[in-house]
Amino acid sequence: MINIEHHDKLVAITIFGEFALADYKEFEELVTYKIQFGGPIDLLLDLRQMAGFTLDVAWEEIKFSRRHARDFRRIAVLTDDQWLTWSAWVTQLFVDAEVQVFEREIDARDWLDTAAEAAS
């Protein structure tokens, strides 16, 4: 299950339990819409309560990242899992965005807010 929050140039997604393809498609649809009508966005991914993801989600994420390689300004990843931290750094190979991993949400949002203020 996912929870999506969005406003202006920020999309924040929190994943609970297993990240399934239907959830990813919901996220993908919203992000595509935001990019199409507003240009590059910032992304906050809260993976702290994610139990795992399906293989089809991993494949879809690679395809989506390649299609939108230049459509993200900053990506903040919330996790305390070392595997997910490493995975976040690998994501930088597919997108032209700054990717940063955080353990605390306040730090991630501060970092994203700094980017938003600089872009204004």
Tab-separated table of N, CA and C in Angstrom:
chain	number	residue	atom	x	y	z
A	1	MET	N	0.830	-1.167	0.000
A	1	MET	CA	0.000	0.000	0.000
A	1	MET	C	0.884	1.244	0.000
A	2	ILE	N	0.385	2.290	-0.628
A	2	ILE	CA	1.139	3.538	-0.663
A	2	ILE	C	0.259	4.704	-0.242
A	3	ASN	N	0.925	5.753	0.198
A	3	ASN	CA	0.284	7.021	0.476
A	3	ASN	C	1.053	8.064	-0.326
A	4	ILE	N	0.331	8.868	-1.097
A	4	ILE	CA	0.983	9.888	-1.927
A	4	ILE	C	0.493	11.269	-1.505
A	5	GLU	N	1.455	12.152	-1.313
A	5	GLU	CA	1.189	13.554	-0.983
A	5	GLU	C	1.873	14.362	-2.084
A	6	HIS	N	1.186	15.371	-2.591
A	6	HIS	CA	1.837	16.197	-3.611
A	6	HIS	C	1.333	17.631	-3.549
A	7	HIS	N	2.254	18.537	-3.817
A	7	HIS	CA	1.924	19.951	-3.936
A	7	HIS	C	3.080	20.622	-4.649
A	8	ASP	N	2.752	21.643	-5.400
A	8	ASP	CA	3.742	22.383	-6.177
A	8	ASP	C	4.681	21.428	-6.922
A	9	LYS	N	5.953	21.472	-6.600
A	9	LYS	CA	6.970	20.688	-7.300
A	9	LYS	C	7.460	19.492	-6.486
A	10	LEU	N	6.670	19.056	-5.495
A	10	LEU	CA	7.079	17.942	-4.641
A	10	LEU	C	6.054	16.816	-4.691
A	11	VAL	N	6.551	15.601	-4.851
A	11	VAL	CA	5.727	14.400	-4.705
A	11	VAL	C	6.384	13.573	-3.608
A	12	ALA	N	5.598	13.253	-2.570
A	12	ALA	CA	6.094	12.436	-1.458
A	12	ALA	C	5.292	11.140	-1.431
A	13	ILE	N	5.989	10.029	-1.384
A	13	ILE	CA	5.337	8.722	-1.369
A	13	ILE	C	5.857	7.940	-0.174
A	14	THR	N	4.912	7.350	0.566
A	14	THR	CA	5.252	6.465	1.678
A	14	THR	C	4.737	5.081	1.311
A	15	ILE	N	5.600	4.087	1.460
A	15	ILE	CA	5.249	2.719	1.110
A	15	ILE	C	5.116	1.903	2.389
A	16	PHE	N	3.997	1.195	2.501
A	16	PHE	CA	3.719	0.328	3.643
A	16	PHE	C	3.625	-1.113	3.148
A	17	GLY	N	4.367	-2.009	3.756
A	17	GLY	CA	4.302	-3.415	3.345
A	17	GLY	C	5.000	-3.634	2.022
A	18	GLU	N	4.438	-4.534	1.223
A	18	GLU	CA	5.052	-4.845	-0.072
A	18	GLU	C	4.627	-3.837	-1.125
A	19	PHE	N	5.586	-3.357	-1.892
A	19	PHE	CA	5.356	-2.404	-2.978
A	19	PHE	C	4.993	-3.210	-4.219
A	20	ALA	N	3.720	-3.151	-4.604
A	20	ALA	CA	3.217	-3.945	-5.723
A	20	ALA	C	3.076	-3.086	-6.977
A	21	LEU	N	2.928	-3.744	-8.113
A	21	LEU	CA	2.862	-3.043	-9.392
A	21	LEU	C	1.688	-2.063	-9.458
A	22	ALA	N	0.547	-2.407	-8.918
A	22	ALA	CA	-0.602	-1.493	-8.938
A	22	ALA	C	-0.268	-0.195	-8.193
A	23	ASP	N	0.437	-0.309	-7.078
A	23	ASP	CA	0.872	0.875	-6.331
A	23	ASP	C	1.839	1.707	-7.168
A	24	TYR	N	2.781	1.026	-7.810
A	24	TYR	CA	3.772	1.738	-8.606
A	24	TYR	C	3.097	2.480	-9.753
A	25	LYS	N	2.117	1.847	-10.385
A	25	LYS	CA	1.404	2.482	-11.505
A	25	LYS	C	0.687	3.747	-11.038
A	26	GLU	N	0.109	3.720	-9.831
A	26	GLU	CA	-0.541	4.911	-9.272
A	26	GLU	C	0.479	6.040	-9.109
A	27	PHE	N	1.621	5.717	-8.540
A	27	PHE	CA	2.710	6.678	-8.378
A	27	PHE	C	3.169	7.206	-9.737
A	28	GLU	N	3.396	6.308	-10.671
A	28	GLU	CA	3.892	6.667	-12.003
A	28	GLU	C	2.922	7.611	-12.718
A	29	GLU	N	1.637	7.342	-12.615
A	29	GLU	CA	0.627	8.178	-13.273
A	29	GLU	C	0.646	9.607	-12.731
A	30	LEU	N	0.706	9.742	-11.423
A	30	LEU	CA	0.734	11.067	-10.811
A	30	LEU	C	2.004	11.818	-11.184
A	31	VAL	N	3.139	11.167	-11.078
A	31	VAL	CA	4.414	11.817	-11.391
A	31	VAL	C	4.458	12.240	-12.868
A	32	THR	N	3.993	11.398	-13.751
A	32	THR	CA	3.976	11.741	-15.177
A	32	THR	C	3.113	12.972	-15.415
A	33	TYR	N	1.965	13.031	-14.771
A	33	TYR	CA	1.079	14.193	-14.895
A	33	TYR	C	1.766	15.461	-14.386
A	34	LYS	N	2.361	15.379	-13.186
A	34	LYS	CA	3.031	16.543	-12.603
A	34	LYS	C	4.163	17.049	-13.499
A	35	ILE	N	4.940	16.128	-14.048
A	35	ILE	CA	6.056	16.503	-14.922
A	35	ILE	C	5.547	17.123	-16.212
A	36	GLN	N	4.531	16.515	-16.788
A	36	GLN	CA	3.990	16.995	-18.064
A	36	GLN	C	3.473	18.426	-17.951
A	37	PHE	N	2.828	18.747	-16.850
A	37	PHE	CA	2.211	20.065	-16.720
A	37	PHE	C	2.981	21.048	-15.853
A	38	GLY	N	4.059	20.593	-15.197
A	38	GLY	CA	4.791	21.506	-14.332
A	38	GLY	C	6.296	21.437	-14.445
A	39	GLY	N	6.809	20.531	-15.267
A	39	GLY	CA	8.256	20.406	-15.413
A	39	GLY	C	8.868	19.559	-14.312
A	40	PRO	N	10.189	19.603	-14.177
A	40	PRO	CA	10.914	18.759	-13.212
A	40	PRO	C	10.407	18.927	-11.775
A	41	ILE	N	10.434	17.836	-11.029
A	41	ILE	CA	9.920	17.828	-9.662
A	41	ILE	C	10.953	17.267	-8.693
A	42	ASP	N	10.670	17.460	-7.416
A	42	ASP	CA	11.425	16.824	-6.338
A	42	ASP	C	10.611	15.628	-5.865
A	43	LEU	N	11.299	14.619	-5.369
A	43	LEU	CA	10.653	13.388	-4.949
A	43	LEU	C	11.144	13.000	-3.560
A	44	LEU	N	10.204	12.655	-2.685
A	44	LEU	CA	10.524	12.149	-1.350
A	44	LEU	C	9.971	10.734	-1.262
A	45	LEU	N	10.858	9.758	-1.128
A	45	LEU	CA	10.468	8.350	-1.025
A	45	LEU	C	10.709	7.869	0.396
A	46	ASP	N	9.632	7.566	1.109
A	46	ASP	CA	9.742	7.046	2.467
A	46	ASP	C	9.627	5.527	2.411
A	47	LEU	N	10.762	4.860	2.558
A	47	LEU	CA	10.825	3.397	2.454
A	47	LEU	C	10.989	2.728	3.806
A	48	ARG	N	10.839	3.475	4.869
A	48	ARG	CA	11.106	2.946	6.205
A	48	ARG	C	10.153	1.819	6.604
A	49	GLN	N	8.951	1.788	6.033
A	49	GLN	CA	7.988	0.744	6.397
A	49	GLN	C	7.722	-0.221	5.245
A	50	MET	N	8.567	-0.162	4.231
A	50	MET	CA	8.408	-1.063	3.094
A	50	MET	C	8.979	-2.434	3.455
A	51	ALA	N	8.195	-3.468	3.200
A	51	ALA	CA	8.630	-4.836	3.506
A	51	ALA	C	9.374	-5.467	2.330
A	52	GLY	N	9.184	-4.929	1.143
A	52	GLY	CA	9.823	-5.470	-0.049
A	52	GLY	C	9.078	-4.978	-1.276
A	53	PHE	N	9.494	-5.476	-2.419
A	53	PHE	CA	8.825	-5.095	-3.659
A	53	PHE	C	8.851	-6.281	-4.600
A	54	THR	N	7.920	-6.263	-5.530
A	54	THR	CA	7.825	-7.359	-6.480
A	54	THR	C	8.797	-7.113	-7.631
A	55	LEU	N	9.160	-8.162	-8.317
A	55	LEU	CA	10.100	-8.060	-9.428
A	55	LEU	C	9.567	-7.160	-10.534
A	56	ASP	N	8.271	-7.214	-10.796
A	56	ASP	CA	7.705	-6.361	-11.841
A	56	ASP	C	7.808	-4.882	-11.472
A	57	VAL	N	7.806	-4.555	-10.183
A	57	VAL	CA	8.009	-3.165	-9.746
A	57	VAL	C	9.438	-2.736	-10.060
A	58	ALA	N	10.393	-3.593	-9.785
A	58	ALA	CA	11.793	-3.262	-10.068
A	58	ALA	C	11.993	-2.993	-11.553
A	59	TRP	N	11.417	-3.830	-12.395
A	59	TRP	CA	11.554	-3.652	-13.843
A	59	TRP	C	10.865	-2.366	-14.303
A	60	GLU	N	9.673	-2.103	-13.792
A	60	GLU	CA	8.932	-0.896	-14.162
A	60	GLU	C	9.691	0.353	-13.711
A	61	GLU	N	10.327	0.287	-12.546
A	61	GLU	CA	11.090	1.428	-12.044
A	61	GLU	C	12.268	1.745	-12.949
A	62	ILE	N	12.933	0.736	-13.456
A	62	ILE	CA	14.051	0.958	-14.376
A	62	ILE	C	13.554	1.612	-15.657
A	63	LYS	N	12.475	1.109	-16.215
A	63	LYS	CA	11.924	1.686	-17.456
A	63	LYS	C	11.472	3.126	-17.224
A	64	PHE	N	10.777	3.372	-16.117
A	64	PHE	CA	10.281	4.709	-15.802
A	64	PHE	C	11.444	5.684	-15.613
A	65	SER	N	12.462	5.262	-14.881
A	65	SER	CA	13.625	6.124	-14.629
A	65	SER	C	14.327	6.495	-15.924
A	66	ARG	N	14.437	5.565	-16.832
A	66	ARG	CA	15.095	5.858	-18.115
A	66	ARG	C	14.272	6.832	-18.947
A	67	ARG	N	12.929	6.694	-18.919
A	67	ARG	CA	12.053	7.605	-19.679
A	67	ARG	C	12.075	9.012	-19.096
A	68	HIS	N	12.306	9.123	-17.808
A	68	HIS	CA	12.223	10.420	-17.126
A	68	HIS	C	13.554	10.802	-16.487
A	69	ALA	N	14.622	10.468	-17.129
A	69	ALA	CA	15.964	10.673	-16.573
A	69	ALA	C	16.248	12.122	-16.190
A	70	ARG	N	15.667	13.074	-16.888
A	70	ARG	CA	15.951	14.484	-16.631
A	70	ARG	C	14.766	15.227	-16.004
A	71	ASP	N	13.792	14.491	-15.509
A	71	ASP	CA	12.573	15.111	-15.003
A	71	ASP	C	12.518	15.262	-13.489
A	72	PHE	N	13.613	14.912	-12.806
A	72	PHE	CA	13.668	15.060	-11.357
A	72	PHE	C	14.815	15.988	-10.999
A	73	ARG	N	14.565	16.889	-10.046
A	73	ARG	CA	15.626	17.778	-9.576
A	73	ARG	C	16.379	17.102	-8.436
A	74	ARG	N	15.651	16.745	-7.384
A	74	ARG	CA	16.244	16.084	-6.217
A	74	ARG	C	15.348	14.923	-5.794
A	75	ILE	N	16.003	13.860	-5.337
A	75	ILE	CA	15.285	12.701	-4.819
A	75	ILE	C	15.826	12.413	-3.424
A	76	ALA	N	14.941	12.528	-2.430
A	76	ALA	CA	15.306	12.218	-1.049
A	76	ALA	C	14.706	10.860	-0.706
A	77	VAL	N	15.539	9.974	-0.177
A	77	VAL	CA	15.108	8.628	0.178
A	77	VAL	C	15.226	8.476	1.693
A	78	LEU	N	14.117	8.119	2.329
A	78	LEU	CA	14.109	7.879	3.771
A	78	LEU	C	14.200	6.378	4.018
A	79	THR	N	15.295	5.949	4.649
A	79	THR	CA	15.471	4.540	4.987
A	79	THR	C	16.595	4.406	6.003
A	80	ASP	N	16.549	3.335	6.744
A	80	ASP	CA	17.672	2.995	7.617
A	80	ASP	C	18.237	1.640	7.224
A	81	ASP	N	17.810	1.135	6.080
A	81	ASP	CA	18.240	-0.157	5.556
A	81	ASP	C	19.434	0.045	4.616
A	82	GLN	N	20.549	-0.604	4.884
A	82	GLN	CA	21.758	-0.429	4.071
A	82	GLN	C	21.556	-0.875	2.621
A	83	TRP	N	20.781	-1.947	2.405
A	83	TRP	CA	20.529	-2.411	1.043
A	83	TRP	C	19.774	-1.343	0.247
A	84	LEU	N	18.770	-0.736	0.866
A	84	LEU	CA	18.014	0.303	0.179
A	84	LEU	C	18.862	1.553	-0.024
A	85	THR	N	19.773	1.824	0.900
A	85	THR	CA	20.691	2.948	0.723
A	85	THR	C	21.562	2.725	-0.504
A	86	TRP	N	22.102	1.542	-0.626
A	86	TRP	CA	22.925	1.217	-1.789
A	86	TRP	C	22.098	1.308	-3.067
A	87	SER	N	20.887	0.803	-3.022
A	87	SER	CA	19.989	0.841	-4.174
A	87	SER	C	19.698	2.282	-4.596
A	88	ALA	N	19.552	3.174	-3.630
A	88	ALA	CA	19.307	4.583	-3.951
A	88	ALA	C	20.473	5.182	-4.717
A	89	TRP	N	21.684	4.815	-4.344
A	89	TRP	CA	22.846	5.337	-5.058
A	89	TRP	C	22.916	4.775	-6.476
A	90	VAL	N	22.499	3.533	-6.666
A	90	VAL	CA	22.462	2.947	-8.006
A	90	VAL	C	21.470	3.702	-8.890
A	91	THR	N	20.395	4.189	-8.282
A	91	THR	CA	19.387	4.944	-9.022
A	91	THR	C	20.004	6.142	-9.733
A	92	GLN	N	21.055	6.696	-9.166
A	92	GLN	CA	21.711	7.843	-9.798
A	92	GLN	C	22.252	7.510	-11.179
A	93	LEU	N	22.454	6.244	-11.473
A	93	LEU	CA	22.916	5.859	-12.806
A	93	LEU	C	21.849	6.087	-13.858
A	94	PHE	N	20.590	6.095	-13.446
A	94	PHE	CA	19.483	6.195	-14.389
A	94	PHE	C	18.847	7.571	-14.471
A	95	VAL	N	19.056	8.411	-13.478
A	95	VAL	CA	18.435	9.733	-13.486
A	95	VAL	C	19.493	10.819	-13.301
A	96	ASP	N	19.193	11.966	-13.877
A	96	ASP	CA	20.077	13.116	-13.762
A	96	ASP	C	19.541	14.009	-12.638
A	97	ALA	N	19.617	13.510	-11.420
A	97	ALA	CA	19.107	14.234	-10.260
A	97	ALA	C	20.048	13.995	-9.094
A	98	GLU	N	20.004	14.914	-8.145
A	98	GLU	CA	20.734	14.681	-6.907
A	98	GLU	C	19.930	13.683	-6.086
A	99	VAL	N	20.576	12.643	-5.605
A	99	VAL	CA	19.918	11.644	-4.769
A	99	VAL	C	20.627	11.633	-3.424
A	100	GLN	N	19.835	11.747	-2.367
A	100	GLN	CA	20.389	11.770	-1.025
A	100	GLN	C	19.561	10.830	-0.137
A	101	VAL	N	20.214	10.105	0.735
A	101	VAL	CA	19.546	9.182	1.647
A	101	VAL	C	19.535	9.803	3.043
A	102	PHE	N	18.384	9.694	3.703
A	102	PHE	CA	18.206	10.264	5.038
A	102	PHE	C	17.567	9.232	5.964
A	103	GLU	N	17.838	9.368	7.249
A	103	GLU	CA	17.163	8.542	8.251
A	103	GLU	C	16.010	9.305	8.890
A	104	ARG	N	16.088	10.642	8.871
A	104	ARG	CA	15.052	11.470	9.494
A	104	ARG	C	14.302	12.273	8.440
A	105	GLU	N	12.973	12.250	8.531
A	105	GLU	CA	12.137	12.940	7.547
A	105	GLU	C	12.380	14.445	7.550
A	106	ILE	N	12.570	15.044	8.708
A	106	ILE	CA	12.786	16.486	8.787
A	106	ILE	C	14.027	16.903	7.999
A	107	ASP	N	15.073	16.082	8.052
A	107	ASP	CA	16.289	16.387	7.299
A	107	ASP	C	16.043	16.291	5.796
A	108	ALA	N	15.289	15.288	5.377
A	108	ALA	CA	14.979	15.119	3.958
A	108	ALA	C	14.144	16.287	3.442
A	109	ARG	N	13.131	16.657	4.203
A	109	ARG	CA	12.272	17.770	3.768
A	109	ARG	C	13.031	19.094	3.765
A	110	ASP	N	13.908	19.313	4.733
A	110	ASP	CA	14.735	20.531	4.738
A	110	ASP	C	15.600	20.592	3.488
A	111	TRP	N	16.213	19.475	3.127
A	111	TRP	CA	17.065	19.421	1.934
A	111	TRP	C	16.253	19.722	0.680
A	112	LEU	N	15.058	19.141	0.571
A	112	LEU	CA	14.198	19.403	-0.583
A	112	LEU	C	13.698	20.843	-0.595
A	113	ASP	N	13.364	21.403	0.567
A	113	ASP	CA	12.900	22.793	0.650
A	113	ASP	C	14.002	23.750	0.206
A	114	THR	N	15.236	23.463	0.554
A	114	THR	CA	16.370	24.292	0.138
A	114	THR	C	16.452	24.338	-1.381
A	115	ALA	N	16.247	23.199	-2.024
A	115	ALA	CA	16.282	23.143	-3.492
A	115	ALA	C	15.128	23.925	-4.094
A	116	ALA	N	13.953	23.827	-3.487
A	116	ALA	CA	12.780	24.536	-3.985
A	116	ALA	C	12.968	26.043	-3.878
A	117	GLU	N	13.533	26.497	-2.772
A	117	GLU	CA	13.779	27.919	-2.590
A	117	GLU	C	14.807	28.434	-3.581
A	118	ALA	N	15.821	27.656	-3.855
A	118	ALA	CA	16.857	28.063	-4.813
A	118	ALA	C	16.306	28.129	-6.230
A	119	ALA	N	15.337	27.281	-6.550
A	119	ALA	CA	14.759	27.251	-7.895
A	119	ALA	C	13.782	28.395	-8.118
A	120	SER	N	13.272	28.980	-7.019
A	120	SER	CA	12.268	30.063	-7.138
A	120	SER	C	12.879	31.380	-7.522
